[in-house]
XYZ file of C-alpha atoms in Angstrom:
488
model
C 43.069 49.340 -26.182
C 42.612 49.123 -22.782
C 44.746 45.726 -21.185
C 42.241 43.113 -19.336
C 42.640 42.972 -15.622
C 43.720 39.597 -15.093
C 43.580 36.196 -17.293
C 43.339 32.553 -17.353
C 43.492 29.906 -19.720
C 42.825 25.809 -19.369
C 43.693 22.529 -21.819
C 40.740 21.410 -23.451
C 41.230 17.898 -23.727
C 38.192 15.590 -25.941
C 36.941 12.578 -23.718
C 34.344 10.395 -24.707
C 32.409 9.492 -22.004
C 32.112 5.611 -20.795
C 29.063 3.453 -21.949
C 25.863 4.367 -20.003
C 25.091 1.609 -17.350
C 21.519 -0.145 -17.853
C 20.142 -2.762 -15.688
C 16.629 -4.682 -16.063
C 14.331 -3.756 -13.391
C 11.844 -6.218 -11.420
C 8.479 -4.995 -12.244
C 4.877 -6.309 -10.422
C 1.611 -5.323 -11.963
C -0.497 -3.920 -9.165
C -4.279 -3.325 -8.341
C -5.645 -0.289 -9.959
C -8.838 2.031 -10.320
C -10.453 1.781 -13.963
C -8.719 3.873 -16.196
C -5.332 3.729 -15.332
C -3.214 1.236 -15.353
C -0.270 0.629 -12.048
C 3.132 -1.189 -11.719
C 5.436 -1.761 -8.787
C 9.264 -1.230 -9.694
C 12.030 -2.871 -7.544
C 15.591 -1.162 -7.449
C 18.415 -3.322 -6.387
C 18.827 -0.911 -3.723
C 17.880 2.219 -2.277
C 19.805 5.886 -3.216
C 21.083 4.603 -6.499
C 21.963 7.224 -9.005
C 19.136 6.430 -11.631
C 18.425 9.052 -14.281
C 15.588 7.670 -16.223
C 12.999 4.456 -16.816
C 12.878 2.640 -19.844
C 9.680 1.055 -20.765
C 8.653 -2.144 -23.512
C 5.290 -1.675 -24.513
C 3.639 -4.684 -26.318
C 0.882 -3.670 -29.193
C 1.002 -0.724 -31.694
C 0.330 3.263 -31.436
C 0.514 4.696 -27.633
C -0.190 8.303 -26.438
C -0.363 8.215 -22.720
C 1.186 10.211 -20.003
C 2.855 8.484 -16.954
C 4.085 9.251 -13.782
C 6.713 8.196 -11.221
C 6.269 8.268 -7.590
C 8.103 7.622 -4.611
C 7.586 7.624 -0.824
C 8.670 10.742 0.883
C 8.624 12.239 4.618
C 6.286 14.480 4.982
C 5.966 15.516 9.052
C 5.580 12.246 10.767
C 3.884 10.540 7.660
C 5.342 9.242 4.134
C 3.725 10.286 1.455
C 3.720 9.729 -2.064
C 6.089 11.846 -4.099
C 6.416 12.807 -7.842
C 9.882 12.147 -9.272
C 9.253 12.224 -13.063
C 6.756 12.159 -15.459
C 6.579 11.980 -19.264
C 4.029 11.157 -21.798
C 4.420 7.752 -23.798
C 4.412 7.902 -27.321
C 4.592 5.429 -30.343
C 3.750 5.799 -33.742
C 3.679 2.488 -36.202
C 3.714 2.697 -39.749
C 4.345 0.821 -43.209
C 6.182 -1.556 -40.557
C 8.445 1.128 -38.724
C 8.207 2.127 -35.292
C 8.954 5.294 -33.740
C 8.587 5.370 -29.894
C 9.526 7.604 -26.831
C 8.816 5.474 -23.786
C 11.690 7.008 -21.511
C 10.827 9.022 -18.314
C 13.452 10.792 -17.012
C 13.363 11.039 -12.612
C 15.168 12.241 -10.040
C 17.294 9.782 -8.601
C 15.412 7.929 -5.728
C 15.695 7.391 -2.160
C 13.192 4.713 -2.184
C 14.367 0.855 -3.528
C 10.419 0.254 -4.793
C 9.039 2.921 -7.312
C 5.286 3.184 -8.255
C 4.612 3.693 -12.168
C 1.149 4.977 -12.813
C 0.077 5.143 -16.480
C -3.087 7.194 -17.439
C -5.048 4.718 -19.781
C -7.674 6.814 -21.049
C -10.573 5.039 -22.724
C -7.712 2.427 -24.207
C -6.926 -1.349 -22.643
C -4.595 -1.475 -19.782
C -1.363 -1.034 -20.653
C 0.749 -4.012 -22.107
C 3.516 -3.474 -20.002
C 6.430 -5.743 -20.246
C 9.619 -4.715 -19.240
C 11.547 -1.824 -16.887
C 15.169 -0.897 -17.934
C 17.177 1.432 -15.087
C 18.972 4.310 -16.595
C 21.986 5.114 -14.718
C 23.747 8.553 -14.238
C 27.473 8.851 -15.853
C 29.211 6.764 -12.833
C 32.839 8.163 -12.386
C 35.978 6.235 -12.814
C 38.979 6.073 -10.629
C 42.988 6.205 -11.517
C 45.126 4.570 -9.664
C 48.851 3.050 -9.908
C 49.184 -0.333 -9.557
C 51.836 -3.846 -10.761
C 50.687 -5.946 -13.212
C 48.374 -8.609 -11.649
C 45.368 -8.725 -9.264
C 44.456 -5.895 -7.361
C 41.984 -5.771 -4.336
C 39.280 -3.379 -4.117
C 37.185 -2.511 -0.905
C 34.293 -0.722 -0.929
C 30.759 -0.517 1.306
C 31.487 0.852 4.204
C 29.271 4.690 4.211
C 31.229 5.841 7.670
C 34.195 6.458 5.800
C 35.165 9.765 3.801
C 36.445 10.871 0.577
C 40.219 10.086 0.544
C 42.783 12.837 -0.308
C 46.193 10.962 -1.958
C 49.782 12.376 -3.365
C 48.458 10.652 -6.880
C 46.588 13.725 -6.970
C 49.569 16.113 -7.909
C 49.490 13.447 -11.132
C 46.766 13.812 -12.769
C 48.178 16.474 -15.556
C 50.597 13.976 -16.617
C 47.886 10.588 -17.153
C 48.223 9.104 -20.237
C 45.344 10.168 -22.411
C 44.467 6.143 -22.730
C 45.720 4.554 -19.449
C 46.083 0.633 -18.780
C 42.315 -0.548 -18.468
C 41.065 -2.644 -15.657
C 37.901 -4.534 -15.102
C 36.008 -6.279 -12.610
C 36.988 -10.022 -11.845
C 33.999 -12.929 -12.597
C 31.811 -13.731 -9.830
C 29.814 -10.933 -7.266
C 31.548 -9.265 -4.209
C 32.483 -10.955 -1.413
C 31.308 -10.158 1.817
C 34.420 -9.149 4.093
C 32.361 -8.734 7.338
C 28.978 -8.422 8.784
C 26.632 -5.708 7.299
C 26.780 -2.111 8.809
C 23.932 -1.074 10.692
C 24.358 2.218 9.954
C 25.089 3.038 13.699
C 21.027 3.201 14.178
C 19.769 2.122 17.220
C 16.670 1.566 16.205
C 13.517 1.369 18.680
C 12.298 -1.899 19.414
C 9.387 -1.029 21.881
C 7.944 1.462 23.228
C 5.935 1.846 26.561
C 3.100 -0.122 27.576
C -0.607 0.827 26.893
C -3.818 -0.030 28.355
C -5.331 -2.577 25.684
C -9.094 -2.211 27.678
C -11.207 -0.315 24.994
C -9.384 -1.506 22.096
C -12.425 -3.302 19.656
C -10.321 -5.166 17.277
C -7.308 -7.037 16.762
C -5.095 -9.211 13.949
C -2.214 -11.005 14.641
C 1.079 -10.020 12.758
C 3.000 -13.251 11.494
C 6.563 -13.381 13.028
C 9.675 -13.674 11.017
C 13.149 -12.616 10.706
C 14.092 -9.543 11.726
C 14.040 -6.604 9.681
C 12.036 -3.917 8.505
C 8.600 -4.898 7.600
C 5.075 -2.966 5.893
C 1.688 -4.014 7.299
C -0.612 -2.916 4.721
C -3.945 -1.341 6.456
C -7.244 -3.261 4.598
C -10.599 -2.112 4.384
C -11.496 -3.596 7.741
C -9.031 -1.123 9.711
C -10.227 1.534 7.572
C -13.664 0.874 8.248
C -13.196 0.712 12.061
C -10.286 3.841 12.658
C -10.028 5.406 8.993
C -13.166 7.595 8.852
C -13.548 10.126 11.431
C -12.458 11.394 14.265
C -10.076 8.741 14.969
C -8.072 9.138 11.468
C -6.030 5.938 12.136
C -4.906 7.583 15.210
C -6.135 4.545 17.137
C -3.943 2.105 15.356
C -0.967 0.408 17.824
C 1.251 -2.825 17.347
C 1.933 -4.430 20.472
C 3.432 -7.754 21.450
C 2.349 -10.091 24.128
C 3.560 -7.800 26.987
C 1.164 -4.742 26.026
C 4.535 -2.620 24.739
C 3.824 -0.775 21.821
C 6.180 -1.444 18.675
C 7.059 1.817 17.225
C 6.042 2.563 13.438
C 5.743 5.032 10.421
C 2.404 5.749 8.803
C 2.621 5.685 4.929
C -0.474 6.902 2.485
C -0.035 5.015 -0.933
C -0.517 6.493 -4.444
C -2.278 3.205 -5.452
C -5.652 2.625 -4.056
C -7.537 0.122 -1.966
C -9.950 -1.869 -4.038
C -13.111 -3.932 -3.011
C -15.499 -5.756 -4.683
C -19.003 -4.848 -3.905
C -21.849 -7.332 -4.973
C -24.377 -6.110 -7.158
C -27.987 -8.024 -6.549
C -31.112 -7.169 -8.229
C -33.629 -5.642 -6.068
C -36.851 -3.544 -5.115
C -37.101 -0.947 -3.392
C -38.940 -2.062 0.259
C -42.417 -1.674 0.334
C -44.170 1.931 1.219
C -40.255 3.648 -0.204
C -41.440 5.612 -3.390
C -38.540 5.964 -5.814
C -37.646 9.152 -7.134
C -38.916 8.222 -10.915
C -40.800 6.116 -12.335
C -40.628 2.183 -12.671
C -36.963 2.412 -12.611
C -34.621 -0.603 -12.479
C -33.568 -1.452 -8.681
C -30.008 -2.862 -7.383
C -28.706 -3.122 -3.772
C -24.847 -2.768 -3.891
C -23.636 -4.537 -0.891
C -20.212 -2.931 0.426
C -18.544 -5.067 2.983
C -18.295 -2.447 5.333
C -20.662 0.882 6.549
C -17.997 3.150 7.477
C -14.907 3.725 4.620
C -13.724 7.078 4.502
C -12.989 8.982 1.241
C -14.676 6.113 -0.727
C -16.421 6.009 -4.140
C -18.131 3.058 -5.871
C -17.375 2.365 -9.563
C -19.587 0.657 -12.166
C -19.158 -1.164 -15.196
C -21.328 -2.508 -17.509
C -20.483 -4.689 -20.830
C -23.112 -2.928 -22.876
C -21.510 -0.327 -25.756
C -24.638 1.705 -27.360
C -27.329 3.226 -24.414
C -27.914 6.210 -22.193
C -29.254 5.844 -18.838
C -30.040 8.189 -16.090
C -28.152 6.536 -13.049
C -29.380 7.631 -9.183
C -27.549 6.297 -5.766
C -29.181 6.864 -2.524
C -29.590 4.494 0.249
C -32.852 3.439 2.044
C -33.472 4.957 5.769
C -34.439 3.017 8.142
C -37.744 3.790 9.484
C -37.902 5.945 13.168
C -40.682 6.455 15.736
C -42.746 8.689 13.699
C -40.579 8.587 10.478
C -41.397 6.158 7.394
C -38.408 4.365 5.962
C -37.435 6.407 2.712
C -35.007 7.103 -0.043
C -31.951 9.533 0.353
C -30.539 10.610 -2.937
C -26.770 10.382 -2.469
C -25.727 11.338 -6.017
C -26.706 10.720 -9.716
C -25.216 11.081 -13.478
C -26.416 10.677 -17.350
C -24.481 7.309 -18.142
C -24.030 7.252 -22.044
C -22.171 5.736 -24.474
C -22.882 5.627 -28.389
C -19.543 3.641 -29.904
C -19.887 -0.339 -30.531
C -15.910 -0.593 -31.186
C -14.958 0.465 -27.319
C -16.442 -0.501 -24.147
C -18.421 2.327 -22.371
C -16.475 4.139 -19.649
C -17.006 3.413 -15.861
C -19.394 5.375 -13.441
C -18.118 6.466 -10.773
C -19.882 7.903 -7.499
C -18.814 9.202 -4.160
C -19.777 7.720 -0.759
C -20.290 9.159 2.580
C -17.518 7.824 5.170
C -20.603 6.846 6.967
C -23.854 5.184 5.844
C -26.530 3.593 7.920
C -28.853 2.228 5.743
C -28.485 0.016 2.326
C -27.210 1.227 -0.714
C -29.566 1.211 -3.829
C -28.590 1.637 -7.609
C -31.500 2.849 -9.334
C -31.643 3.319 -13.348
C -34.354 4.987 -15.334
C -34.362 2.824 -18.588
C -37.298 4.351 -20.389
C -38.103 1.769 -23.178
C -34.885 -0.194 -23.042
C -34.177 -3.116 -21.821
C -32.506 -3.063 -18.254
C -28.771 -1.895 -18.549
C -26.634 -4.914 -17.567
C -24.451 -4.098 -14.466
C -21.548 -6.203 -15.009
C -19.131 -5.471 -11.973
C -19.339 -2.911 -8.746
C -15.945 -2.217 -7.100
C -15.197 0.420 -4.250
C -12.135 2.604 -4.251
C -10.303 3.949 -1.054
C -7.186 5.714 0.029
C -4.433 3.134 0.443
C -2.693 3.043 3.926
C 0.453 0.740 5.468
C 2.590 1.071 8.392
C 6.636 0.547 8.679
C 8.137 -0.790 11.448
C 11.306 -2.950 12.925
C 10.324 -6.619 13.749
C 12.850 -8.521 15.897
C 13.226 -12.229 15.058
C 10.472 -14.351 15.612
C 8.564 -11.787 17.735
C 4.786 -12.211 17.734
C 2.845 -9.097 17.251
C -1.080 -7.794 17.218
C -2.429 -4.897 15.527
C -4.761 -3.091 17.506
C -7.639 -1.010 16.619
C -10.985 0.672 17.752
C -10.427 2.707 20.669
C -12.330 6.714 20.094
C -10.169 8.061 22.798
C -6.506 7.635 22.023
C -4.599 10.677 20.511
C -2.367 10.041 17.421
C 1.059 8.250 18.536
C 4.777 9.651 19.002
C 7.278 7.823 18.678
C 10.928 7.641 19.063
C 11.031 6.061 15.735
C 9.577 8.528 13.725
C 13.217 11.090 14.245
C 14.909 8.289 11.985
C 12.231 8.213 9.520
C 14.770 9.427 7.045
C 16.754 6.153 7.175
C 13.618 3.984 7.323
C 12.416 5.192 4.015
C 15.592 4.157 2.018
C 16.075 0.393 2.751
C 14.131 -2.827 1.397
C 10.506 -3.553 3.555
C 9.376 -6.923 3.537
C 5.655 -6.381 2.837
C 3.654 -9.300 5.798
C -0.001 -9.322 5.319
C -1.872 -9.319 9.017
C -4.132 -12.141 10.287
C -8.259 -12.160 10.147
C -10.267 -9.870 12.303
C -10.957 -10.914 15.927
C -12.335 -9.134 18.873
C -10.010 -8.352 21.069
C -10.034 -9.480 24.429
C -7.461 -7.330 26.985
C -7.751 -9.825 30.277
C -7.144 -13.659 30.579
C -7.876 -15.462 27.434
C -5.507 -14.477 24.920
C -7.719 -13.100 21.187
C -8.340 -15.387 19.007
C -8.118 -18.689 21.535
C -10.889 -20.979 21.117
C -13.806 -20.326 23.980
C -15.208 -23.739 26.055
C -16.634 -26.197 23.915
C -20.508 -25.628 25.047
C -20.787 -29.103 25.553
C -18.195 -29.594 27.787
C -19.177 -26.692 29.807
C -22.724 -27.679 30.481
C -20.833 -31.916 31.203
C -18.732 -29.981 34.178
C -21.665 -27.520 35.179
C -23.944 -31.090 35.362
C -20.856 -32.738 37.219
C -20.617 -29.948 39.844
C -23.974 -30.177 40.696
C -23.839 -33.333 41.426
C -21.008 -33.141 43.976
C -23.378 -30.676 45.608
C -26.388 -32.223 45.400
C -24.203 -35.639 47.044
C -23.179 -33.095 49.454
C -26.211 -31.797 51.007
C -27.562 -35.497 51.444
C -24.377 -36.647 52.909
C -24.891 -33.675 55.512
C -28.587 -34.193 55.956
C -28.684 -37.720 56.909
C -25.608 -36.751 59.484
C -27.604 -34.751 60.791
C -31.189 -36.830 61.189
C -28.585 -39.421 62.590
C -27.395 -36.790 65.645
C -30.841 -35.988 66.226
C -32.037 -39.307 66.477
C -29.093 -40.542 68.990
């Protein structure tokens, strides 16, 4: 028998590990696409070390796969990131429950998670509570006298500390004096850290001549803020070729505030009004005697959109068409343009029917008809048109009380650089304060600042009135001085 090379040997010693830290989780039900149902998590922080979700579920058996998302840096833009996923089960019968509604993650960056549940032909989902999962948190030794101790913590510019204690730690006592927090939350010793981030307040100044389109940003405290992007700025810069490119914040003095473009997970949703409606005289449909709707979408231009239908009816099958009327040209009748079309069936009284879905072009120029072969039904009843569309917001640093204006619709500006963008690391792990801009105005670069109100016509036209006057007293005034001279 040969002799090994060289040995080792270690104490096993049993530990049971401490009691897993849970903490209830603030939880906002969010605007969603049919089909799936959407939630807005809040951490107390961000970077904690959470290891899984916890979901309560009202109602009874549940098979439906969810996901976890998180914004992440991708280039010069956040994007949503996957950070766990599981499938939701539960199983109820003779009165017991059996359930698997934990999703495991990868512990975030972000303070605000996005939970997106795949609903499948089922309700929303009954959603009631979010439990945080942390990771096994270590536990520190230390020697100390009987009493109060201090402890300090908070401060990320400091490292690890090395101490003699160290040499120690084979001789602890396998069950060592316990200590525990004191009542009442940590005190604040001294102001908050910044982190030693200078952040960017402004940038340099732009020429606002060419910009369409404004909205005024509300001031505040300071901080860092999210402007979410509506349908309006994605009808005027989110289509092509501008691409949001064209989108600045600027404050009174023309200099740009620095920000970070983020692309949501969730979607933007609009209602669209569905009206009954013929086609216009002398535009033949593309079948016969079919049922006629005009969908009216607040805005032409929305890029990457679809429209969605609903209807409250359970047994039917319809052949659905979308197309939009063109106008008529020189030597061109108006006609019909076939944009898309689907069989639309459904044959089961106990669920409602599915939605419809189509996709629009990022650019129409003409109105948007529905049109529905029926055959010897009665007309299928539309009960609700939405429109879908990517979901877009901007980060940036506000300083207190600073009025701002979000600028838009300018076809020649190149997508910004900023300054900013370098520390886009640190932006995406701290708490946004989420500020909603003002209505759409034109904007107006010289003089009158947007959005001031214009001359009351009626007291224009009293002052135009009043000046001629003065004139008019004027040149009779000078005309009788002068028959006067000539007379003398």
């Amino acid at each position: 028998m040969t002799p090994p090379d060289a040995a080792s040997a270690r104490q096993v010693t049993v530990s049971s590990p401490g009691p897993i830290l849970r903490a209830p989780l603030a939880l906002e039900r969010r605007p969603s696409e049919p089909g799936r149902s959407r939630f807005r998590i809040t951490l107390p922080a961000g970077r904690m070390p959470v290891v899984a979700l916890e979901l309560t579920v009202d109602g009874g058996h549940l098979s439906r796969d969810a996901r976890v998302l998180e914004a992440n840096l991708v280039g010069e833009e956040a994007l949503p990131r996957l950070i766990g996923q599981a499938r939701l089960t539960r199983v109820v019968r003779d009165q017991v429950t059996a359930d698997a509604l934990r999703i495991p993650i990868r512990p975030p960056a972000e303070p605000q998670l996005e939970l997106a549940v795949d609903d499948g032909d089922n309700p929303p989902l009954e959603l009631t509570g979010v439990t945080a999962v942390f990771a096994e948190l270590p536990w520190i030794y230390f020697e100390a006298q009987p009493g109060s101790v201090t402890a300090s913590f908070g401060d990320p510019r400091l490292a690890a500390p090395r101490y003699d204690l160290e040499a120690a730690r084979a001789s602890i006592p396998a069950v060592p004096a316990r200590a525990s927090w004191g009542p009442g939350p940590p005190m604040t010793l001294g102001p908050e850290p910044e982190d030693g981030l200078p952040m960017p307040e402004t940038g340099r100044a732009i020429e606002t001549a060419g910009f369409a389109y404004m909205r005024e940003i509300p001031p505040g405290p300071a901080g860092l803020i999210t402007v979410p992007l509506d349908a309006a700025v994605m009808s005027r810069s989110g289509g092509s070729p501008r691409r949001l490119r064209d989108v600045r914040v600027i404050d009174r003095a023309s200099l740009q505030v620095p920000y970070l473009l983020e692309k949501r997970d969730e979607p933007l949703i609009l209602n669209a009004r569905v009206e009954r409606r013929d086609l216009p005289a002398g535009v033949e449909p593309p079948a016969t005697r079919p049922s006629s709707y005009i969908v009216h979408v607040p805005y032409a231009d929305l890029p990457s959109s679809r429209v969605v239908l609903t209807t409250r009816a359970r047994v039917f099958e319809r052949t659905v068409t979308i197309g939009m009327v063109v106008p008529a040209q020189e030597r061109t009748p108006a006609r019909f343009q076939r944009l898309d079309g689907a069989r639309w069936t459904h044959a089961d009284e106990a669920t409602a029917a599915a939605p419809l879905s189509f996709a629009l072009p990022d650019s129409r120029r003409g109105d948007l008809f529905l049109l529905i072969e029926e055959g010897d039904n009665q007309p299928l009843p539309i009960e609700k048109a939405t429109v879908i569309l990517p979901s877009y917001a901007i980060r940036l640093f506000r300083r207190p009380d600073l009025p701002l204006r979000l600028v838009y619709g300018k076809d020649d500006l190149a997508a910004p650089r900023y300054d900013l963008q370098l520390l886009a690391p640190q932006l995406l792990g701290r708490v946004a304060t989420e500020v909603a801009p003002g209505p759409e105005l034109p904007f107006s670069p010289g003089g009158q600042p947007p959005g001031a109100p214009a001359v009351p016509p009626a007291v224009f036209w009293s002052a135009l009135a009043l000046a001629v006057i003065v004139l008019l007293t004027m040149v009779v005034r000078l005309v009788r001085r002068d028959a006067a001279a000539g007379v003398d």
